[in-house]
Amino acid sequence: MSQWIERINNHPVWGELKSLGIAIDLASAREGNDATVIDGIERVRTVLAFCGKRLAATDPVLIEPRPLTTLASQVAVARTEFEAFVTDGIPAHIAAANARADEILVALPLILVPIATEDLTIINESISSYRVTLNKYLQTALAEQKKVKEASASNEVKIKALEDALTAEQKRLAAVALEYQSQFSSAQDKRASEFSTMLADQQTKYATATSEQQSQFSKDQDTRKSEFAETKRENQESFSGIIADYTQKLKNQDKAFTDKLEISAKTHETNLELLKSEYEVTAKSILDKINIHRKDVENLVGVIGNLGVTSGYQKVANLARRMLFMWQFITVAALGGLIFIAYQMAYPHPSKSVVIEIPKAISTPQSLEKPLPTVTPQVTAQSPATESEFYQGLATRIFLSLTFGIFAAYAARQASHFLEMERKNRKMALELEALGPYIAPLEKGMQDEFRLKIGDRSFGVHDNESSQPKPADPVTALDIFSPKELGEIIASAVKGIK
C-alpha cells in the first residue's frame, strides 16, 4: 500500500471518532437527562455522523494530514467533555462539546472532496434522523408530563385528606394530654401523702430497732468480755506450761549437742593426724619420683642441646664434602682435557689431502642427440703443511694446555679448601657429640664447669688460621708450574681417580 494512503488510514482521527461515538452512547443512556441535554447530545451525534461519512467518502490521496490533526484534537476535547458528563451529569459539559462540534464543522471544509449529490443526501438523512429523534423524545416527554399531572392531582387529594386527619389527631391529642395532666396531679398528691405516712412508720420502727440493738449489744459485750478474760487466763497458763517444757527440751538438746560436738572434734583430730601422716609419706615418695624424672629430663635436655649444637657443624661438613666431590670431578675432567691436548701435541694429524680430477672422454654414439655425462676419476695426493700453519697449530695447543692447566689448578685448590673445611667441622661435631658421654659419670657441678670451659674454648674464639695470609688461587700460568701447585693437582687427580 502507498505511504500516502497509509498516513491517512493510520491517522489517530479514526480512533478518536470511534471513542467519541462510544462516549455519546454512554451519555444518552444516562438517566435524568432533560430536553436541552438530549438536544445537545443528538446534535453532536449528527455532526459526528456527518464528519465520519465525509471522511469515508473522500479518497485518502486527496486528504492532507493537517486538517485531520485539527479534527482529531477537537474530537478528543469533545470526547473528554462527554466522559466528564457521564461522571458528574453537569449540562455545561454538553454545551462545551457542542462548541467543539462547531470547530469540527469549521475544520471539515478544509478536506477536499468532489461536489456530489451524496452530500445533500447525507445532510437530509442527518436532518431526518435529528427530527425523528426529537419527535421520539418529545412524545416521551409529553407522556411523562401527563403521568406527572395525574400523579400530582392524586397527591393533592391525598394531602387534603392527610391535613384533615392531622387536625383531628391534634385536637384528640390535646384532650388526652389535659386528661393525663389532671390524673398525674391527683396521683402525685396521693403518692406524696402515702410516702409521708410510710416514712413516719419507718422512722418509728428504726428507733425501736435501734434501742433493741443497743441493749442487745450491751448484753453481748459484757458476755464477750467475761469470755475473753477466761480465754486469756487459759492461754496464759497453757503458754507458761509450753515455755517450761520447751526450756527443758532445749537444755537437754544443748547437752546432747555438746557431747556430740566433743566426740566429733576428737574424731576429726584423729582423722587429721592419720591424713597428715599418710600425706607426708605419699608426698615424700612423689617428690623422690619427681627428682628422678628431673634428672632424666636434665640429661635429655643436655643430649638435645648437644645434638642442636653439633647439627650445624654436621650440615657444614656435609656441604663441604659435596663441594669437595664436585671440584675433584672438575679437576679430573680438566686433567683429562689437558692429557687429550698433550696427546694431540705428541701425535699431530697427517697433512692435508688434495683431490685432483682427471677428465676422460667417452665416445658418444651419433644416434644420441645429447652427450652422456663424463666420468671424472679422483686421485688423492698428500700436500705438505707449511711452516706458518705448523707454528700456528702449536701455539693454539699450548694456549689450550695452559687454559686447562689453570682451570685444573683452580679446581684442585678449591677441592683442598673444602677438604680442610670438611675435616675441621667433622672433627668439631664428633668432639661435641662425645662431650655428653664423657662427662656423664661426673657430678652435676663438675659437668657444668666442664661445659663452661669447653664453651669458652670452642665458641667465640679467634681463628688463628684466618689471621695467616692464604696463598692466592692459581689463576695464571706461572702459578701452575710451582712445585706445590703441581703436587696439589696430582694429589687431587689421584683422589678423584680413587
Coordinates of C-alpha atoms in Angstrom, one line a residue:
M1 CA 0.0 0.0 0.0
S2 CA 1.2 3.6 -0.8
Q3 CA 2.6 5.6 2.0
W4 CA 0.2 8.5 1.1
I5 CA -2.7 6.2 1.8
E6 CA -1.2 4.6 4.9
R7 CA -0.6 8.0 6.6
I8 CA -4.4 8.8 6.3
N9 CA -5.6 5.3 7.2
N10 CA -3.4 5.1 10.2
H11 CA -4.2 8.7 11.4
P12 CA -5.4 9.0 15.1
V13 CA -8.6 10.8 14.0
W14 CA -10.4 7.4 13.3
G15 CA -9.8 6.2 16.8
E16 CA -11.0 9.5 18.3
L17 CA -14.2 9.4 16.2
K18 CA -14.9 5.8 17.4
S19 CA -14.2 6.8 21.1
L20 CA -16.5 9.9 20.7
G21 CA -19.3 7.7 19.4
I22 CA -19.0 5.4 22.5
A23 CA -19.0 8.4 24.9
I24 CA -22.2 9.8 23.2
D25 CA -23.9 6.4 23.6
L26 CA -23.0 6.4 27.3
A27 CA -24.2 9.9 27.8
S28 CA -27.5 9.1 26.1
A29 CA -28.1 6.1 28.3
R30 CA -27.6 8.2 31.5
E31 CA -30.8 8.7 33.5
G32 CA -32.2 12.2 34.3
N33 CA -31.3 13.9 31.1
D34 CA -33.6 16.9 30.3
A35 CA -34.7 18.1 26.8
T36 CA -31.8 20.6 26.5
V37 CA -29.2 18.0 27.3
I38 CA -30.8 15.5 24.9
D39 CA -30.9 18.1 22.1
G40 CA -27.2 18.9 22.6
I41 CA -26.2 15.2 22.6
E42 CA -28.1 14.4 19.4
R43 CA -26.6 17.5 17.6
V44 CA -23.1 16.2 18.4
R45 CA -24.1 12.7 17.2
T46 CA -25.3 14.3 13.9
V47 CA -22.1 16.2 13.5
L48 CA -20.1 13.1 14.2
A49 CA -22.1 11.0 11.7
F50 CA -21.6 13.7 9.0
C51 CA -17.9 14.0 9.7
G52 CA -17.4 10.3 9.5
K53 CA -19.3 9.9 6.3
R54 CA -17.5 12.9 4.8
L55 CA -14.1 11.4 5.6
A56 CA -15.1 7.9 4.5
A57 CA -16.3 9.2 1.1
T58 CA -13.1 11.1 0.4
D59 CA -10.2 9.5 -1.4
P60 CA -7.2 9.2 1.0
V61 CA -4.9 10.5 -1.7
L62 CA -6.8 13.8 -1.8
I63 CA -6.7 14.4 2.0
E64 CA -3.9 16.5 3.6
P65 CA -2.9 15.3 7.2
R66 CA -3.0 18.7 8.9
P67 CA -6.8 19.2 8.8
L68 CA -7.1 15.7 10.1
T69 CA -4.9 16.6 13.1
T70 CA -7.1 19.6 13.9
L71 CA -10.2 17.4 13.7
A72 CA -8.6 14.8 15.9
S73 CA -7.7 17.4 18.6
Q74 CA -11.3 18.8 18.5
V75 CA -12.9 15.4 18.7
A76 CA -10.6 14.4 21.6
V77 CA -11.7 17.5 23.6
A78 CA -15.4 16.7 22.8
R79 CA -14.9 13.1 24.0
T80 CA -13.3 14.4 27.2
E81 CA -16.4 16.6 27.8
F82 CA -18.8 13.7 27.3
E83 CA -16.8 11.5 29.6
A84 CA -17.0 14.2 32.3
F85 CA -20.7 14.5 31.8
V86 CA -21.1 10.7 32.2
T87 CA -19.3 11.1 35.5
D88 CA -20.9 14.1 37.1
G89 CA -24.0 14.9 34.9
I90 CA -23.3 18.7 34.6
P91 CA -25.1 20.1 31.4
A92 CA -22.2 22.6 30.9
H93 CA -20.1 19.7 29.5
I94 CA -22.7 19.1 26.7
A95 CA -22.5 22.8 25.8
A96 CA -18.7 22.7 25.7
A97 CA -18.9 19.5 23.5
N98 CA -21.3 21.4 21.0
A99 CA -18.7 24.2 20.9
R100 CA -16.1 21.6 19.8
A101 CA -18.6 20.4 17.2
D102 CA -18.7 23.9 15.8
E103 CA -14.9 23.8 15.5
I104 CA -15.2 20.4 13.7
L105 CA -17.6 21.9 11.2
V106 CA -15.2 24.8 10.6
A107 CA -12.3 22.5 10.0
L108 CA -14.2 20.0 7.9
P109 CA -14.4 22.1 4.7
L110 CA -10.6 22.1 4.5
I111 CA -10.8 18.5 3.3
L112 CA -11.1 18.5 -0.5
V113 CA -14.0 16.4 -1.8
P114 CA -15.7 16.4 -5.2
I115 CA -19.2 18.0 -5.3
A116 CA -21.8 15.3 -5.5
T117 CA -25.4 14.8 -4.5
E118 CA -24.3 12.3 -1.8
D119 CA -23.5 15.3 0.5
L120 CA -27.1 16.5 0.2
T121 CA -28.3 13.0 0.8
I122 CA -26.2 12.8 3.9
I123 CA -27.4 16.2 5.1
N124 CA -31.0 15.2 4.5
E125 CA -30.5 11.9 6.3
S126 CA -29.0 13.8 9.2
I127 CA -31.9 16.2 9.4
S128 CA -34.4 13.4 9.2
S129 CA -32.6 11.5 11.9
Y130 CA -32.4 14.6 14.1
R131 CA -36.2 15.3 13.6
V132 CA -37.1 11.6 14.3
T133 CA -35.0 11.7 17.5
L134 CA -36.6 14.9 18.6
N135 CA -40.1 13.7 18.0
K136 CA -39.3 10.5 19.9
Y137 CA -38.1 12.3 22.9
L138 CA -40.9 14.9 22.6
Q139 CA -43.6 12.2 22.7
T140 CA -41.8 10.6 25.6
A141 CA -41.7 13.9 27.4
L142 CA -45.4 14.6 26.8
A143 CA -46.4 11.1 28.1
E144 CA -44.2 11.6 31.1
Q145 CA -45.7 15.0 31.7
K146 CA -49.3 13.6 31.5
K147 CA -48.4 10.9 34.1
V148 CA -46.8 13.6 36.3
K149 CA -50.1 15.7 36.2
E150 CA -52.2 12.7 37.0
A151 CA -49.9 11.8 39.9
S152 CA -49.9 15.4 41.1
A153 CA -53.7 15.6 41.2
S154 CA -53.9 12.3 43.1
N155 CA -51.3 13.6 45.5
E156 CA -53.2 16.8 46.2
V157 CA -56.3 14.8 47.2
K158 CA -54.3 12.6 49.5
I159 CA -52.6 15.6 51.0
K160 CA -56.0 17.2 51.7
A161 CA -57.2 14.1 53.5
L162 CA -54.0 13.9 55.5
E163 CA -54.4 17.5 56.6
D164 CA -57.9 16.8 57.9
A165 CA -56.8 13.7 59.7
L166 CA -53.9 15.6 61.2
T167 CA -56.2 18.3 62.5
A168 CA -58.5 15.8 64.2
E169 CA -55.5 14.0 65.7
Q170 CA -54.1 17.2 67.1
K171 CA -57.5 18.0 68.9
R172 CA -57.7 14.5 70.3
L173 CA -54.1 14.7 71.5
A174 CA -54.8 18.0 73.3
A175 CA -57.8 16.4 75.1
V176 CA -55.8 13.4 76.1
A177 CA -52.9 15.5 77.4
L178 CA -55.2 17.5 79.5
E179 CA -56.8 14.4 81.0
Y180 CA -53.4 12.8 81.7
Q181 CA -52.2 16.0 83.4
S182 CA -55.2 16.0 85.8
Q183 CA -54.7 12.3 86.6
F184 CA -51.0 12.8 87.2
S185 CA -51.7 15.7 89.6
S186 CA -54.1 13.6 91.7
A187 CA -51.8 10.6 91.7
Q188 CA -48.9 12.7 92.7
D189 CA -50.8 14.1 95.7
K190 CA -51.8 10.6 96.8
R191 CA -48.2 9.3 96.4
A192 CA -46.9 12.2 98.5
S193 CA -49.3 11.5 101.4
E194 CA -48.6 7.8 101.3
F195 CA -44.8 8.4 101.3
S196 CA -45.1 10.7 104.3
T197 CA -47.1 8.1 106.3
M198 CA -44.7 5.3 105.3
L199 CA -41.7 7.5 106.2
A200 CA -43.1 8.2 109.7
D201 CA -43.7 4.4 110.2
Q202 CA -40.2 3.6 109.1
Q203 CA -38.7 6.1 111.4
T204 CA -40.7 4.7 114.4
K205 CA -39.6 1.2 113.5
Y206 CA -36.0 2.3 113.1
A207 CA -35.9 3.9 116.6
T208 CA -37.4 0.8 118.2
A209 CA -34.9 -1.5 116.4
T210 CA -32.0 0.8 117.3
S211 CA -32.9 0.7 121.0
E212 CA -33.3 -3.1 120.9
Q213 CA -29.9 -3.5 119.1
Q214 CA -28.2 -1.2 121.6
S215 CA -29.5 -3.2 124.6
Q216 CA -28.6 -6.5 122.9
F217 CA -25.1 -5.2 122.1
S218 CA -24.5 -4.1 125.7
K219 CA -25.6 -7.5 127.0
D220 CA -23.4 -9.4 124.4
Q221 CA -20.5 -7.0 125.1
D222 CA -20.5 -8.0 128.8
T223 CA -20.6 -11.7 127.9
R224 CA -17.8 -11.3 125.4
K225 CA -15.6 -9.5 128.0
S226 CA -16.1 -12.3 130.5
E227 CA -15.3 -15.0 127.9
F228 CA -12.3 -13.1 126.7
A229 CA -10.9 -12.8 130.2
E230 CA -11.4 -16.6 130.8
T231 CA -9.8 -17.4 127.5
K232 CA -6.9 -15.2 128.1
R233 CA -6.2 -16.7 131.5
E234 CA -6.3 -20.3 130.0
N235 CA -4.0 -19.2 127.2
Q236 CA -1.6 -17.7 129.7
E237 CA -1.5 -20.9 131.7
S238 CA -1.0 -23.0 128.6
F239 CA 1.8 -20.7 127.3
S240 CA 3.6 -20.9 130.7
G241 CA 3.5 -24.7 130.5
I242 CA 4.7 -24.8 126.9
I243 CA 7.6 -22.4 127.7
A244 CA 8.7 -24.6 130.7
D245 CA 8.5 -27.7 128.6
Y246 CA 10.4 -26.1 125.7
T247 CA 13.1 -24.8 128.1
Q248 CA 13.7 -28.2 129.5
K249 CA 13.8 -29.8 126.0
L250 CA 16.3 -27.1 124.8
K251 CA 18.6 -27.8 127.8
N252 CA 18.5 -31.5 127.0
Q253 CA 19.2 -30.8 123.3
D254 CA 22.1 -28.4 124.2
K255 CA 23.7 -31.1 126.4
A256 CA 23.3 -33.8 123.7
F257 CA 24.7 -31.4 121.0
T258 CA 27.7 -30.5 123.3
D259 CA 28.5 -34.2 123.8
K260 CA 28.3 -34.9 120.0
L261 CA 30.5 -31.8 119.3
E262 CA 33.2 -33.1 121.7
I263 CA 33.1 -36.6 120.0
S264 CA 33.2 -35.1 116.5
A265 CA 36.2 -32.9 117.5
K266 CA 38.1 -35.8 118.8
T267 CA 37.3 -37.9 115.8
H268 CA 38.3 -35.0 113.5
E269 CA 41.7 -34.6 115.2
T270 CA 42.3 -38.3 115.0
N271 CA 41.5 -38.4 111.3
L272 CA 43.5 -35.3 110.6
E273 CA 46.6 -36.9 112.2
L274 CA 46.2 -40.0 110.1
L275 CA 45.7 -38.0 107.0
K276 CA 48.7 -35.8 107.7
S277 CA 51.0 -38.9 108.3
E278 CA 49.7 -40.6 105.1
Y279 CA 50.1 -37.3 103.1
E280 CA 53.7 -36.9 104.3
V281 CA 54.6 -40.4 103.2
T282 CA 52.9 -40.1 99.9
A283 CA 54.3 -36.6 99.2
K284 CA 57.8 -37.8 100.0
S285 CA 57.6 -40.7 97.6
I286 CA 56.1 -38.4 94.9
L287 CA 58.9 -35.8 95.5
D288 CA 61.6 -38.6 95.1
K289 CA 60.0 -39.6 91.8
I290 CA 59.9 -36.0 90.6
N291 CA 63.6 -35.6 91.4
I292 CA 64.4 -38.8 89.5
H293 CA 62.4 -37.5 86.5
R294 CA 64.0 -34.1 86.8
K295 CA 67.5 -35.7 86.5
D296 CA 66.3 -37.7 83.5
V297 CA 64.9 -34.6 81.9
E298 CA 68.1 -32.7 82.5
N299 CA 70.1 -35.4 80.9
L300 CA 67.7 -35.5 78.0
V301 CA 67.9 -31.7 77.6
G302 CA 71.7 -32.0 77.6
V303 CA 71.6 -34.6 74.8
I304 CA 69.1 -32.5 72.8
G305 CA 71.4 -29.4 73.3
N306 CA 74.4 -31.4 72.1
L307 CA 72.5 -32.5 69.0
G308 CA 71.4 -29.0 68.3
V309 CA 75.0 -27.7 68.6
T310 CA 76.5 -30.4 66.5
S311 CA 73.9 -30.3 63.8
G312 CA 75.2 -27.1 62.4
Y313 CA 78.8 -28.5 62.2
Q314 CA 77.4 -31.6 60.5
K315 CA 75.5 -29.6 57.9
V316 CA 78.6 -27.5 57.1
A317 CA 80.7 -30.7 56.9
N318 CA 78.2 -32.4 54.6
L319 CA 78.1 -29.3 52.3
A320 CA 81.9 -29.2 52.2
R321 CA 82.0 -32.9 51.3
R322 CA 79.6 -32.4 48.3
M323 CA 81.6 -29.4 47.1
L324 CA 84.8 -31.4 47.5
F325 CA 83.4 -34.2 45.3
M326 CA 82.3 -31.6 42.7
W327 CA 85.7 -29.8 42.5
Q328 CA 87.6 -33.1 42.4
F329 CA 85.4 -34.2 39.5
I330 CA 86.1 -30.9 37.8
T331 CA 89.8 -31.3 38.4
V332 CA 89.9 -34.8 36.9
A333 CA 87.9 -33.6 33.9
A334 CA 90.3 -30.7 33.4
L335 CA 93.3 -33.0 33.7
G336 CA 91.7 -35.4 31.1
G337 CA 91.3 -32.4 28.7
L338 CA 94.9 -31.5 29.4
I339 CA 96.0 -35.1 28.6
F340 CA 94.0 -35.1 25.4
I341 CA 95.6 -31.9 24.2
A342 CA 99.1 -33.3 25.2
Y343 CA 98.3 -36.4 23.1
Q344 CA 97.3 -34.2 20.2
M345 CA 100.6 -32.3 20.5
A346 CA 102.6 -35.5 20.6
Y347 CA 100.8 -37.2 17.7
P348 CA 99.7 -34.5 15.3
H349 CA 97.2 -35.2 12.4
P350 CA 98.7 -36.1 8.9
S351 CA 99.0 -33.3 6.3
K352 CA 96.1 -32.2 4.2
S353 CA 95.0 -34.2 1.2
V354 CA 94.2 -32.7 -2.2
V355 CA 91.7 -34.2 -4.7
I356 CA 92.7 -34.0 -8.4
E357 CA 90.0 -34.6 -11.0
I358 CA 91.2 -36.1 -14.4
P359 CA 88.7 -35.8 -17.2
K360 CA 88.2 -38.8 -19.5
A361 CA 86.5 -38.6 -22.8
I362 CA 83.8 -41.2 -23.6
S363 CA 82.7 -41.9 -27.2
T364 CA 79.1 -40.9 -27.8
P365 CA 77.1 -42.6 -30.4
Q366 CA 75.8 -40.5 -33.2
S367 CA 72.3 -41.7 -32.7
L368 CA 72.0 -39.9 -29.4
E369 CA 71.0 -36.3 -29.5
K370 CA 72.5 -35.4 -26.1
P371 CA 76.0 -36.4 -24.9
L372 CA 76.3 -38.7 -21.9
P373 CA 77.8 -37.3 -18.6
T374 CA 81.5 -37.6 -18.3
V375 CA 83.1 -39.7 -15.6
T376 CA 85.9 -38.0 -13.6
P377 CA 88.3 -40.2 -11.7
Q378 CA 89.7 -38.8 -8.5
V379 CA 93.3 -39.1 -7.3
T380 CA 94.3 -38.2 -3.7
A381 CA 97.7 -36.7 -3.1
Q382 CA 99.3 -35.6 0.1
S383 CA 100.3 -31.9 0.3
P384 CA 102.9 -31.0 2.9
A385 CA 101.9 -28.4 5.6
T386 CA 103.6 -25.1 5.6
E387 CA 105.8 -23.7 8.4
S388 CA 103.3 -21.0 9.4
E389 CA 100.5 -23.4 9.8
F390 CA 102.6 -25.7 12.0
Y391 CA 103.6 -22.9 14.4
Q392 CA 100.1 -21.6 14.5
G393 CA 98.7 -25.0 15.5
L394 CA 101.5 -25.4 18.1
A395 CA 100.7 -22.0 19.7
T396 CA 97.0 -22.9 19.8
R397 CA 97.7 -26.2 21.5
I398 CA 100.0 -24.6 24.0
F399 CA 97.3 -21.9 24.8
L400 CA 94.7 -24.6 25.3
S401 CA 97.1 -26.6 27.5
L402 CA 97.7 -23.5 29.7
T403 CA 94.0 -22.8 30.0
F404 CA 93.1 -26.3 31.0
G405 CA 96.1 -26.3 33.4
I406 CA 94.9 -23.1 35.1
F407 CA 91.4 -24.4 35.4
A408 CA 92.6 -27.7 36.8
A409 CA 94.8 -25.9 39.4
Y410 CA 92.0 -23.7 40.5
A411 CA 89.7 -26.7 40.9
A412 CA 92.3 -28.5 42.8
R413 CA 92.8 -25.5 45.2
Q414 CA 89.1 -25.3 45.8
A415 CA 88.9 -29.0 46.4
S416 CA 91.7 -28.7 49.0
H417 CA 89.9 -25.8 50.7
F418 CA 86.6 -27.8 51.0
L419 CA 88.6 -30.8 52.2
E420 CA 90.1 -28.8 55.0
M421 CA 86.6 -27.3 55.9
E422 CA 85.0 -30.8 55.9
R423 CA 87.8 -32.2 58.1
K424 CA 87.6 -29.3 60.6
N425 CA 83.8 -29.3 61.0
R426 CA 83.6 -33.1 61.1
K427 CA 86.1 -33.1 63.9
M428 CA 84.3 -30.4 65.9
A429 CA 80.9 -32.3 65.5
L430 CA 82.5 -35.6 66.7
E431 CA 84.1 -33.9 69.7
L432 CA 80.8 -32.2 70.7
E433 CA 78.8 -35.4 70.3
A434 CA 81.3 -37.2 72.6
L435 CA 81.0 -34.5 75.2
G436 CA 77.9 -35.9 76.8
P437 CA 79.0 -39.5 77.4
Y438 CA 82.4 -38.2 78.5
I439 CA 81.1 -36.1 81.4
A440 CA 78.1 -38.4 82.3
P441 CA 80.0 -40.1 85.2
L442 CA 80.9 -36.7 86.7
E443 CA 78.8 -34.7 89.2
K444 CA 76.4 -32.0 88.2
G445 CA 78.6 -29.1 89.3
M446 CA 81.7 -30.6 87.5
Q447 CA 79.6 -31.2 84.4
D448 CA 78.5 -27.6 84.3
E449 CA 82.0 -26.3 84.9
F450 CA 83.4 -28.6 82.2
R451 CA 80.7 -27.3 79.7
L452 CA 81.6 -23.7 80.5
K453 CA 85.3 -24.3 79.8
I454 CA 84.6 -26.1 76.6
G455 CA 82.2 -23.3 75.6
D456 CA 84.9 -20.6 76.3
R457 CA 87.5 -22.6 74.2
S458 CA 85.1 -23.5 71.4
F459 CA 82.7 -20.6 70.8
G460 CA 83.7 -17.0 70.1
V461 CA 87.4 -17.9 69.9
H462 CA 89.6 -16.1 67.3
D463 CA 90.6 -18.3 64.4
N464 CA 94.4 -18.3 64.1
E465 CA 94.3 -19.8 60.6
S466 CA 92.2 -16.9 59.3
S467 CA 94.8 -14.4 60.5
Q468 CA 97.5 -16.1 58.4
P469 CA 97.8 -15.0 54.8
K470 CA 96.2 -17.6 52.5
P471 CA 98.0 -18.5 49.3
A472 CA 96.4 -17.0 46.2
D473 CA 94.3 -19.2 43.9
P474 CA 96.2 -20.2 40.8
V475 CA 94.8 -18.0 38.0
T476 CA 98.0 -17.5 35.9
A477 CA 100.4 -19.8 34.0
L478 CA 103.2 -19.1 36.5
D479 CA 101.1 -20.4 39.4
I480 CA 100.7 -23.8 37.7
F481 CA 104.4 -24.6 37.3
S482 CA 105.2 -24.1 41.0
P483 CA 106.0 -27.5 42.7
K484 CA 103.3 -27.0 45.3
E485 CA 100.6 -26.4 42.8
L486 CA 101.7 -29.4 40.7
G487 CA 101.7 -31.5 43.8
E488 CA 98.2 -30.4 44.7
I489 CA 96.9 -31.1 41.1
I490 CA 98.4 -34.5 41.1
A491 CA 97.1 -35.3 44.6
S492 CA 93.6 -34.1 43.7
A493 CA 93.7 -36.1 40.5
V494 CA 94.7 -39.3 42.4
K495 CA 91.9 -38.7 45.0
G496 CA 89.4 -38.1 42.2
I497 CA 90.5 -41.3 40.4
K498 CA 90.2 -43.3 43.7

